[in-house]
PDB file of C-alpha atoms in Angstrom:
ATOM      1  CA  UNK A1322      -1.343  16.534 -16.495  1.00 93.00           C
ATOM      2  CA  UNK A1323       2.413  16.172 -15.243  1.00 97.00           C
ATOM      3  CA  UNK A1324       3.829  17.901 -12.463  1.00 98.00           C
ATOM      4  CA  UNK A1325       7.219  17.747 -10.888  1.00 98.00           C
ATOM      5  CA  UNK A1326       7.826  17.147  -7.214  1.00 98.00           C
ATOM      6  CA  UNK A1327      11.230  17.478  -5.517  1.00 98.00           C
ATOM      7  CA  UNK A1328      12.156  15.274  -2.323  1.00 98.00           C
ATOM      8  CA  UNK A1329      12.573  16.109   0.593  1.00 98.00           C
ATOM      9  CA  UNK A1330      13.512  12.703   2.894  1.00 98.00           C
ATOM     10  CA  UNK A1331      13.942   9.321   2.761  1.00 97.00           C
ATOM     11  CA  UNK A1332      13.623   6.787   5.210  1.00 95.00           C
ATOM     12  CA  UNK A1333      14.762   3.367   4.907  1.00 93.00           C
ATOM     13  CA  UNK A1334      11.621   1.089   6.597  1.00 91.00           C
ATOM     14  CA  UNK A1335      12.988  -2.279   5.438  1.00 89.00           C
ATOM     15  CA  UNK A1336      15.631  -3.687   3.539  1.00 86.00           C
ATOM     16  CA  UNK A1337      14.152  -3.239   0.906  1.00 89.00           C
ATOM     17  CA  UNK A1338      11.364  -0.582   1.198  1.00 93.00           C
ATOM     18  CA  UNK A1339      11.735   3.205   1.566  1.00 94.00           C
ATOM     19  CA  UNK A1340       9.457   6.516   2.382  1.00 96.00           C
ATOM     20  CA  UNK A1341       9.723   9.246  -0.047  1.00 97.00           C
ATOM     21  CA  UNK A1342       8.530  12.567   1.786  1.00 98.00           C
ATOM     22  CA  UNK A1343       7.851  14.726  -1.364  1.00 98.00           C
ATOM     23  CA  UNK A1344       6.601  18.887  -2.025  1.00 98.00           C
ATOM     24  CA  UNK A1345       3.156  18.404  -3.314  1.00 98.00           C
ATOM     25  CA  UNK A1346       1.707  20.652  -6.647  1.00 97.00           C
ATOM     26  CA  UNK A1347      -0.725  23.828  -5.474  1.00 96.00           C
ATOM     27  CA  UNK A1348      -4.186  22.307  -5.790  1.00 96.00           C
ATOM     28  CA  UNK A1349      -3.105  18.593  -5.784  1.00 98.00           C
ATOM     29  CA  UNK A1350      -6.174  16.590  -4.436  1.00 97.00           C
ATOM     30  CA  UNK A1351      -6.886  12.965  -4.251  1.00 98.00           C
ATOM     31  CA  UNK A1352      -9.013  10.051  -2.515  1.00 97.00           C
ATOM     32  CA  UNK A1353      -7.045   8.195   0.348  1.00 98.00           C
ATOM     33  CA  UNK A1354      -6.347   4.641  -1.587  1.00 97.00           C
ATOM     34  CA  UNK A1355      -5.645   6.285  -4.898  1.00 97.00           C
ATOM     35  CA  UNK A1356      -2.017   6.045  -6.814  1.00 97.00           C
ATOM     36  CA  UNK A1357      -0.414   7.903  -9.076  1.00 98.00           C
ATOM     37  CA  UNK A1358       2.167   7.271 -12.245  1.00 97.00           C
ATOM     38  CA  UNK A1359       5.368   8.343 -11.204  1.00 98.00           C
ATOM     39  CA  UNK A1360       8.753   9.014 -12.919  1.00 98.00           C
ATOM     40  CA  UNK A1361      12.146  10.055 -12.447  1.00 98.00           C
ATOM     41  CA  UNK A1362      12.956  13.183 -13.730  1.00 98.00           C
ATOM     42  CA  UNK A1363      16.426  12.113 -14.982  1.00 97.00           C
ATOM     43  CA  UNK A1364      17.157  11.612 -18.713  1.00 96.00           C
ATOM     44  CA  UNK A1365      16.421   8.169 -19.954  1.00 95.00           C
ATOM     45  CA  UNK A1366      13.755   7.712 -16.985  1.00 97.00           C
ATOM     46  CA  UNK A1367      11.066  10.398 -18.061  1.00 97.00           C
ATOM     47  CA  UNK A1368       9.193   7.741 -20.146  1.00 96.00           C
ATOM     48  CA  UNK A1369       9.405   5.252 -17.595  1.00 96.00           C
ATOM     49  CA  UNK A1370       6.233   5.714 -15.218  1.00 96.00           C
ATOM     50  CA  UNK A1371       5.166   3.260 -12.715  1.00 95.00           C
ATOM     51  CA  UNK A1372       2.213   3.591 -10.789  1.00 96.00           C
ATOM     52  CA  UNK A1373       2.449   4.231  -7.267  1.00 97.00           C
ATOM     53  CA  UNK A1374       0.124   4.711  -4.332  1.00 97.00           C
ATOM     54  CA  UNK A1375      -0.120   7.839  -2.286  1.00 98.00           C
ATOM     55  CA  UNK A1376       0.458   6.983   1.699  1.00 97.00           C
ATOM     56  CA  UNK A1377       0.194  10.609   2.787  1.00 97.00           C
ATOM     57  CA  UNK A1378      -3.140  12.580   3.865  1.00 98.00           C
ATOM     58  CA  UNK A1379      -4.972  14.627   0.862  1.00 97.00           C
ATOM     59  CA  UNK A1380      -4.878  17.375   3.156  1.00 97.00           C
ATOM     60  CA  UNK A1381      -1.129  17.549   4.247  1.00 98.00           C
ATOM     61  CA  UNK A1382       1.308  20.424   2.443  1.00 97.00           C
ATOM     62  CA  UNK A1383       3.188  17.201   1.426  1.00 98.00           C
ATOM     63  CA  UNK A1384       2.988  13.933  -0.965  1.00 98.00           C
ATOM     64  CA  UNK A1385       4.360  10.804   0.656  1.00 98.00           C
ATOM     65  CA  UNK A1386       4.908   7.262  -1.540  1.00 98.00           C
ATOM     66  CA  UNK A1387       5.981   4.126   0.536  1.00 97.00           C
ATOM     67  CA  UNK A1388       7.907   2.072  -2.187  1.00 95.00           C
ATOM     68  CA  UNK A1389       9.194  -1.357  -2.198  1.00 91.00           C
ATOM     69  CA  UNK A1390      12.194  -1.911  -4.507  1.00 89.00           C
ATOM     70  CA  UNK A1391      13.227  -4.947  -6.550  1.00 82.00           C
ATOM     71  CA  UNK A1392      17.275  -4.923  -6.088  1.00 71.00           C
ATOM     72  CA  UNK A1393      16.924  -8.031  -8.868  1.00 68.00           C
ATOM     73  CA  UNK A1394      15.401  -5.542 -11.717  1.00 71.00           C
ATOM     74  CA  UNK A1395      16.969  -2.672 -13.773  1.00 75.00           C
ATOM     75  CA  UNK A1396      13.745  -1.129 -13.306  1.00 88.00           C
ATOM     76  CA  UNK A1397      12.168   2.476 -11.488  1.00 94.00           C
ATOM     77  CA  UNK A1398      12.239   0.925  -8.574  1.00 91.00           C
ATOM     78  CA  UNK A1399      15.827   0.072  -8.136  1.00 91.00           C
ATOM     79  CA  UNK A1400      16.877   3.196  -9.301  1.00 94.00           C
ATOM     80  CA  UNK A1401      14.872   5.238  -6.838  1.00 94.00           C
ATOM     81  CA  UNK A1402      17.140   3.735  -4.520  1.00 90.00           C
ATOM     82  CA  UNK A1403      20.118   5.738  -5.792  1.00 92.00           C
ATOM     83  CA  UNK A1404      18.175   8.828  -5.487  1.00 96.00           C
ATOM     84  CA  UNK A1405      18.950  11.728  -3.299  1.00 97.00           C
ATOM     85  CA  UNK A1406      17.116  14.604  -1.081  1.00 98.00           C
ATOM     86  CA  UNK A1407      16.309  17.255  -3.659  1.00 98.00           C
ATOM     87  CA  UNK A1408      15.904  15.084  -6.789  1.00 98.00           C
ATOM     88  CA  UNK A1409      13.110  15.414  -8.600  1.00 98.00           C
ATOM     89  CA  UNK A1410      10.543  13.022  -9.673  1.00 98.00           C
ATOM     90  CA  UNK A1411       7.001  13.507 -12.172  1.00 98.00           C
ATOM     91  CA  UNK A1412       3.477  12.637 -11.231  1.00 98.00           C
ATOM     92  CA  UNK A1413       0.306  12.650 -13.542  1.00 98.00           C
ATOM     93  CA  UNK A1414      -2.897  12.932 -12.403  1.00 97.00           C
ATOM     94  CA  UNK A1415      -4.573  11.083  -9.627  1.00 97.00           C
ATOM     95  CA  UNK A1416      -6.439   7.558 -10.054  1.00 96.00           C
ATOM     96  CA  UNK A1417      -8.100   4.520  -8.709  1.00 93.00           C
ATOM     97  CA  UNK A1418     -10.367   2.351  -7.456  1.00 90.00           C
ATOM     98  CA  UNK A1419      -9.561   1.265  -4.352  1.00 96.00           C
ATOM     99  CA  UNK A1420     -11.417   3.837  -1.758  1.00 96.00           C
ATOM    100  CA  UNK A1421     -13.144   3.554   1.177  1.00 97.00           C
ATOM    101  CA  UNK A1422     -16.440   2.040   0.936  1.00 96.00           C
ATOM    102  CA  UNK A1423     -18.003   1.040   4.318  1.00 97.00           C
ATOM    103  CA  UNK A1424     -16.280  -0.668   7.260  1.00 97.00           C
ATOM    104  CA  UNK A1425     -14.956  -3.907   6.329  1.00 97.00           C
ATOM    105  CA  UNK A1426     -11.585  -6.866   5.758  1.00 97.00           C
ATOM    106  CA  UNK A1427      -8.540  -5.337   4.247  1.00 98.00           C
ATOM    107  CA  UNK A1428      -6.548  -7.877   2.982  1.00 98.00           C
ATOM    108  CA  UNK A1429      -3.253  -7.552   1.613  1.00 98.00           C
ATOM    109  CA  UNK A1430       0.456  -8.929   0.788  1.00 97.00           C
ATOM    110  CA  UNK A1431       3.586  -7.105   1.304  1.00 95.00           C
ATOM    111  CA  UNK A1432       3.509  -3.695  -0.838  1.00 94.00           C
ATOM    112  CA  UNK A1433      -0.032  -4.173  -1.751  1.00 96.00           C
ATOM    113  CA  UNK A1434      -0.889  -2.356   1.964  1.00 97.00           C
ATOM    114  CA  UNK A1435       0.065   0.533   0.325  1.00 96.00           C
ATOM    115  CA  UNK A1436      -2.917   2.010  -0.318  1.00 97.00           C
ATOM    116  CA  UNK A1437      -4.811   0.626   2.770  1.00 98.00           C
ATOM    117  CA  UNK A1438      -2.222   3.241   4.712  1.00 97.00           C
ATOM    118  CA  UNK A1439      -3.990   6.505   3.754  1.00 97.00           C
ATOM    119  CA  UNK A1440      -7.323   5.181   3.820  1.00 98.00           C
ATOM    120  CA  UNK A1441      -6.781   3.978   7.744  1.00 98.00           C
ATOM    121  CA  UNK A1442      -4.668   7.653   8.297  1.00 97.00           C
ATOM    122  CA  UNK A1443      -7.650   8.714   7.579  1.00 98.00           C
ATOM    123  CA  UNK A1444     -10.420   6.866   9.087  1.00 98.00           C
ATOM    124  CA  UNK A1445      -8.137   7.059  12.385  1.00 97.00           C
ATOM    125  CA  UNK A1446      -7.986  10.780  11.956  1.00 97.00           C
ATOM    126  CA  UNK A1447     -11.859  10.815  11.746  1.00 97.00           C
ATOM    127  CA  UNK A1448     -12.482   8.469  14.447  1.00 97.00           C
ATOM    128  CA  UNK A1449     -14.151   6.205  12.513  1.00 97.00           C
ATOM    129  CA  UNK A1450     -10.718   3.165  12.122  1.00 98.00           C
ATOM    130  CA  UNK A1451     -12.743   0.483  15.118  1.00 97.00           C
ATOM    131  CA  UNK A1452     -14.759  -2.340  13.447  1.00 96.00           C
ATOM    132  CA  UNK A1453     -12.078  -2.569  10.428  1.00 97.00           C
ATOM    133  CA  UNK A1454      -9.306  -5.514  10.314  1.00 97.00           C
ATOM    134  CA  UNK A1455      -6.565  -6.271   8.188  1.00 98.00           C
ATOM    135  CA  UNK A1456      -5.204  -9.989   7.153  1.00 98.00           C
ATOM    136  CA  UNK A1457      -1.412  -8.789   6.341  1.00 98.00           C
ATOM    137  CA  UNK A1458       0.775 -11.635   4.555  1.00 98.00           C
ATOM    138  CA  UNK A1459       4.468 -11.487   4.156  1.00 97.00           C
ATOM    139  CA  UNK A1460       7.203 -13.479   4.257  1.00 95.00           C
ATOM    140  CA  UNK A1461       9.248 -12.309   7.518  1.00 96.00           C
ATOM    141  CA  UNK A1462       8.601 -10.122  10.652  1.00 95.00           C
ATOM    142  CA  UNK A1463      11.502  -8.184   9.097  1.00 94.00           C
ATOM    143  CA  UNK A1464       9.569  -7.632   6.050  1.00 94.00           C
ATOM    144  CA  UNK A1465       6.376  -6.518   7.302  1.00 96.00           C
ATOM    145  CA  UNK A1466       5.698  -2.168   5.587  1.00 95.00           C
ATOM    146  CA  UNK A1467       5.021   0.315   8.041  1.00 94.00           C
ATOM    147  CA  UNK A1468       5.067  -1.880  10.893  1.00 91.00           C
ATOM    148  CA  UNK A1469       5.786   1.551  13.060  1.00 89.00           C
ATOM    149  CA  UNK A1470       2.164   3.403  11.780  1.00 93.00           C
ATOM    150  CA  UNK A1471       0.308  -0.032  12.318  1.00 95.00           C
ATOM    151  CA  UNK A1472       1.606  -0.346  15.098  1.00 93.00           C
ATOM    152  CA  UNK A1473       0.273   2.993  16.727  1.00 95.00           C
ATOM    153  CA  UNK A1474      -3.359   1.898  15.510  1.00 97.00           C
ATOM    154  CA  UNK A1475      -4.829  -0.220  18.315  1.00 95.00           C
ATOM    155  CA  UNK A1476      -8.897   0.162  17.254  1.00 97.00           C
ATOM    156  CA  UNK A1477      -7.538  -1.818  13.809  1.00 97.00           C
ATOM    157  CA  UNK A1478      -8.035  -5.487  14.155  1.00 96.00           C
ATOM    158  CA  UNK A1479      -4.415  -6.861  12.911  1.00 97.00           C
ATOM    159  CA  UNK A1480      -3.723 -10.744  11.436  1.00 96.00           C
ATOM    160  CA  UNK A1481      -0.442 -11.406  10.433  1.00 97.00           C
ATOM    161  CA  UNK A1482       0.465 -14.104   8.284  1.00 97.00           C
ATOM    162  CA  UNK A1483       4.171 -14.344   7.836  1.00 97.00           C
ATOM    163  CA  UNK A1484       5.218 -17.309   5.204  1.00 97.00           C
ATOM    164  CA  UNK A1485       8.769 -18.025   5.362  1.00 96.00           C
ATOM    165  CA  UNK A1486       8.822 -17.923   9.597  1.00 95.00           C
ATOM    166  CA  UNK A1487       6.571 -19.608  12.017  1.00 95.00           C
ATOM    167  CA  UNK A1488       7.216 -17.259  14.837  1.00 92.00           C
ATOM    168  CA  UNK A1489       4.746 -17.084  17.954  1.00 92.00           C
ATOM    169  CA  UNK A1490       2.193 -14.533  17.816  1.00 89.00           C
ATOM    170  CA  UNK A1491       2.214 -14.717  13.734  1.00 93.00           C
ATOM    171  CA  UNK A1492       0.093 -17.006  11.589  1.00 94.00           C
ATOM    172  CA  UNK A1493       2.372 -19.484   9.391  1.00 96.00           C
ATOM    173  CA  UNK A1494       1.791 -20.366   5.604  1.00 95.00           C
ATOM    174  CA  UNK A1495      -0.563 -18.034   3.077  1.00 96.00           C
ATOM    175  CA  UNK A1496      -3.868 -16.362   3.299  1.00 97.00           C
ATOM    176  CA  UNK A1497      -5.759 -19.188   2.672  1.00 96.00           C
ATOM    177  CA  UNK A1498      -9.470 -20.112   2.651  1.00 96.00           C
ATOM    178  CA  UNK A1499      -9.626 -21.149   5.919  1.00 96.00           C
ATOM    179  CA  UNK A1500      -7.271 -17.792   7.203  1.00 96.00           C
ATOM    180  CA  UNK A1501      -9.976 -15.800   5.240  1.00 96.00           C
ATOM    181  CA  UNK A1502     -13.114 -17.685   6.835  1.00 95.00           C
ATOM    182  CA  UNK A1503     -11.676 -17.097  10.678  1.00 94.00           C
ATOM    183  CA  UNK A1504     -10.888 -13.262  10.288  1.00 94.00           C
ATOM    184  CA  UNK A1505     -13.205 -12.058   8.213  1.00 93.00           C
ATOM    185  CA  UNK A1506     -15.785  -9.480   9.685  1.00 91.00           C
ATOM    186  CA  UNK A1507     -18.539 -10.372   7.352  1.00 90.00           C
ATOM    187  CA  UNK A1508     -18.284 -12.527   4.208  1.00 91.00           C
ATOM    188  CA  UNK A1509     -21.155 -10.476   2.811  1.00 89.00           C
ATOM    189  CA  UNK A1510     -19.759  -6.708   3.744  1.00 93.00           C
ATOM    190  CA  UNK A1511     -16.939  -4.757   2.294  1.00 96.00           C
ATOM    191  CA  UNK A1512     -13.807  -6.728   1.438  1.00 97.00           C
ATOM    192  CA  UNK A1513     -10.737  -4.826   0.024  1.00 98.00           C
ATOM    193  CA  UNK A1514      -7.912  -6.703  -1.443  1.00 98.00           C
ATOM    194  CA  UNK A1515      -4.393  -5.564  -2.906  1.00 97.00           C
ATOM    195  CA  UNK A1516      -1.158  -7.123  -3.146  1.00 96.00           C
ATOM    196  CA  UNK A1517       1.061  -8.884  -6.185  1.00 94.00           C
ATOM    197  CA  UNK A1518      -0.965 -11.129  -8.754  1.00 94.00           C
ATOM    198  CA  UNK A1519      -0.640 -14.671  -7.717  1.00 94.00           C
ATOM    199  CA  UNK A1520      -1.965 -13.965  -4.016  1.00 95.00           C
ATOM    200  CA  UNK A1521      -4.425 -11.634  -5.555  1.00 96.00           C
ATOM    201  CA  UNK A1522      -5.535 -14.516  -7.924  1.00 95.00           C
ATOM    202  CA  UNK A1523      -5.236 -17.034  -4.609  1.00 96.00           C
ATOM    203  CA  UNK A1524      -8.041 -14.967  -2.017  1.00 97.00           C
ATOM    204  CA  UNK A1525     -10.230 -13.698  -4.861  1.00 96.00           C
ATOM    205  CA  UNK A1526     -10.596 -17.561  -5.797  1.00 96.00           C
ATOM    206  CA  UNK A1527     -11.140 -18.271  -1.735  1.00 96.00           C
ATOM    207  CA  UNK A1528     -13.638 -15.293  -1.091  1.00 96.00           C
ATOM    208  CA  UNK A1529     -15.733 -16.188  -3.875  1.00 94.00           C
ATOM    209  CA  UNK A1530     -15.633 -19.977  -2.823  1.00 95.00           C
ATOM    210  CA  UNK A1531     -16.548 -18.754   0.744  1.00 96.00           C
ATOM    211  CA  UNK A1532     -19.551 -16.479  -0.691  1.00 95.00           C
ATOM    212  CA  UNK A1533     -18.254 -13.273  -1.123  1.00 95.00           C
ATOM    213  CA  UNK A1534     -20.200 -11.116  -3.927  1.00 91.00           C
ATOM    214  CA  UNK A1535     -18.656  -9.357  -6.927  1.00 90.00           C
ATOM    215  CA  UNK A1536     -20.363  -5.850  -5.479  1.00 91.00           C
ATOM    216  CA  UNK A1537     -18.585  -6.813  -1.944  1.00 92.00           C
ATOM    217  CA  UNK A1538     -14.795  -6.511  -3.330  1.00 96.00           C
ATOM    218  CA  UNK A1539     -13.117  -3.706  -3.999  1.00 96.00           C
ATOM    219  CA  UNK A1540      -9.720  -4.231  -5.710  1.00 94.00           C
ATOM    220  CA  UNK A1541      -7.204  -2.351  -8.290  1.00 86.00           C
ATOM    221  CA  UNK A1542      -8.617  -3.223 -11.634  1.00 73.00           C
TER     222      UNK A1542
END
């Protein structure tokens, strides 16, 4: 089912990443984690939907989407860029399979924290975000999503691993096999991963060479 949402902010949060504050549909539920397909309700855009995660609470009286846009591509995401307060965008239905399973290693790459946002909102809000981490990979300090939320959540164990800068304080290079072996809580608990394909392809390889099970990962399929 479609529904249209106006917006009501944006933030810039890096260069190339913005927070959409949105109204939300009457009755609008989902599961911290999940995404939706989004489109802009301009002419010519309808039929282009992209999926997008939710990083607002299920229970706020507003939708929020924390989007990284590709300047490079004539795509959705560079043209939510142009977009104004009070434009109008259209969301389906609510799915996913990335939710909250049992304390655990979040691991993600640049936009791909999107959906561990809501799910550690929310754990925070319950009391219940201490014995989690995250391994975060990007390329640059600069580039690192949300930095001002994860930054307010001291109970969340917090590796960075920056790429393209070997800054103190910061792990250099990828999330590699031995990154993965150091910080991770428990090689046989839960394991959530998101972020773009060839790092997802990269730590599923290196979990399942350091003994991670199929039933312990819990990723987008």
């Amino acid at each position: 089912m479609s529904h249209t949402i106006n917006i009501l902010s944006i933030e810039p949060l890096t260069g190339d990443v913005m927070r959409y504050r949105t109204s939300k549909p009457a009755g609008y539920d989902f599961t911290p984690g999940q995404a939706t397909e989004v489109a802009i309700d301009k002419d010519n855009w309808r039929d282009k939907k992209r999926p997008f995660t939710f990083t607002s609470l299920p229970d706020e009286d507003t939708l929020e989407f924390t989007i990284k846009s590709y300047r490079d591509h004539e795509g959705v995401t560079n043209e939510l860029q142009s977009l104004i307060t009070g434009d109008s965008l259209i969301i389906e239905d609510p799915w996913g399979t990335i939710q909250f399973k049992g304390k655990g290693t979040f691991v993600a790459g640049g936009a791909g924290i999107t959906p561990f946002l809501a799910i550690f909102r929310d754990l925070e809000k319950r009391g219940e975000l201490r014995g989690n981490s995250l391994i975060f990979g990007n390329k640059t300090r600069d580039d690192i999503i949300a930095q001002d939320l994860l930054s307010t959540m001291p109970e969340l164990k917090i590796m960075h691993v920056l790429s393209d800068e070997d800054t103190e304080g910061y792990a250099h290079g990828f999330i590699d096999k031995e990154i993965l072996s150091a910080n991770l809580i428990n090689i046989s608990g839960n394991i959530y991963v998101c972020g773009p394909p060839p790092m997802m392809d990269s730590v599923m390889d290196n979990l399942k060479e350091l003994g991670a099970s199929a039933e312990a990962l819990t990723f987008e399929k």
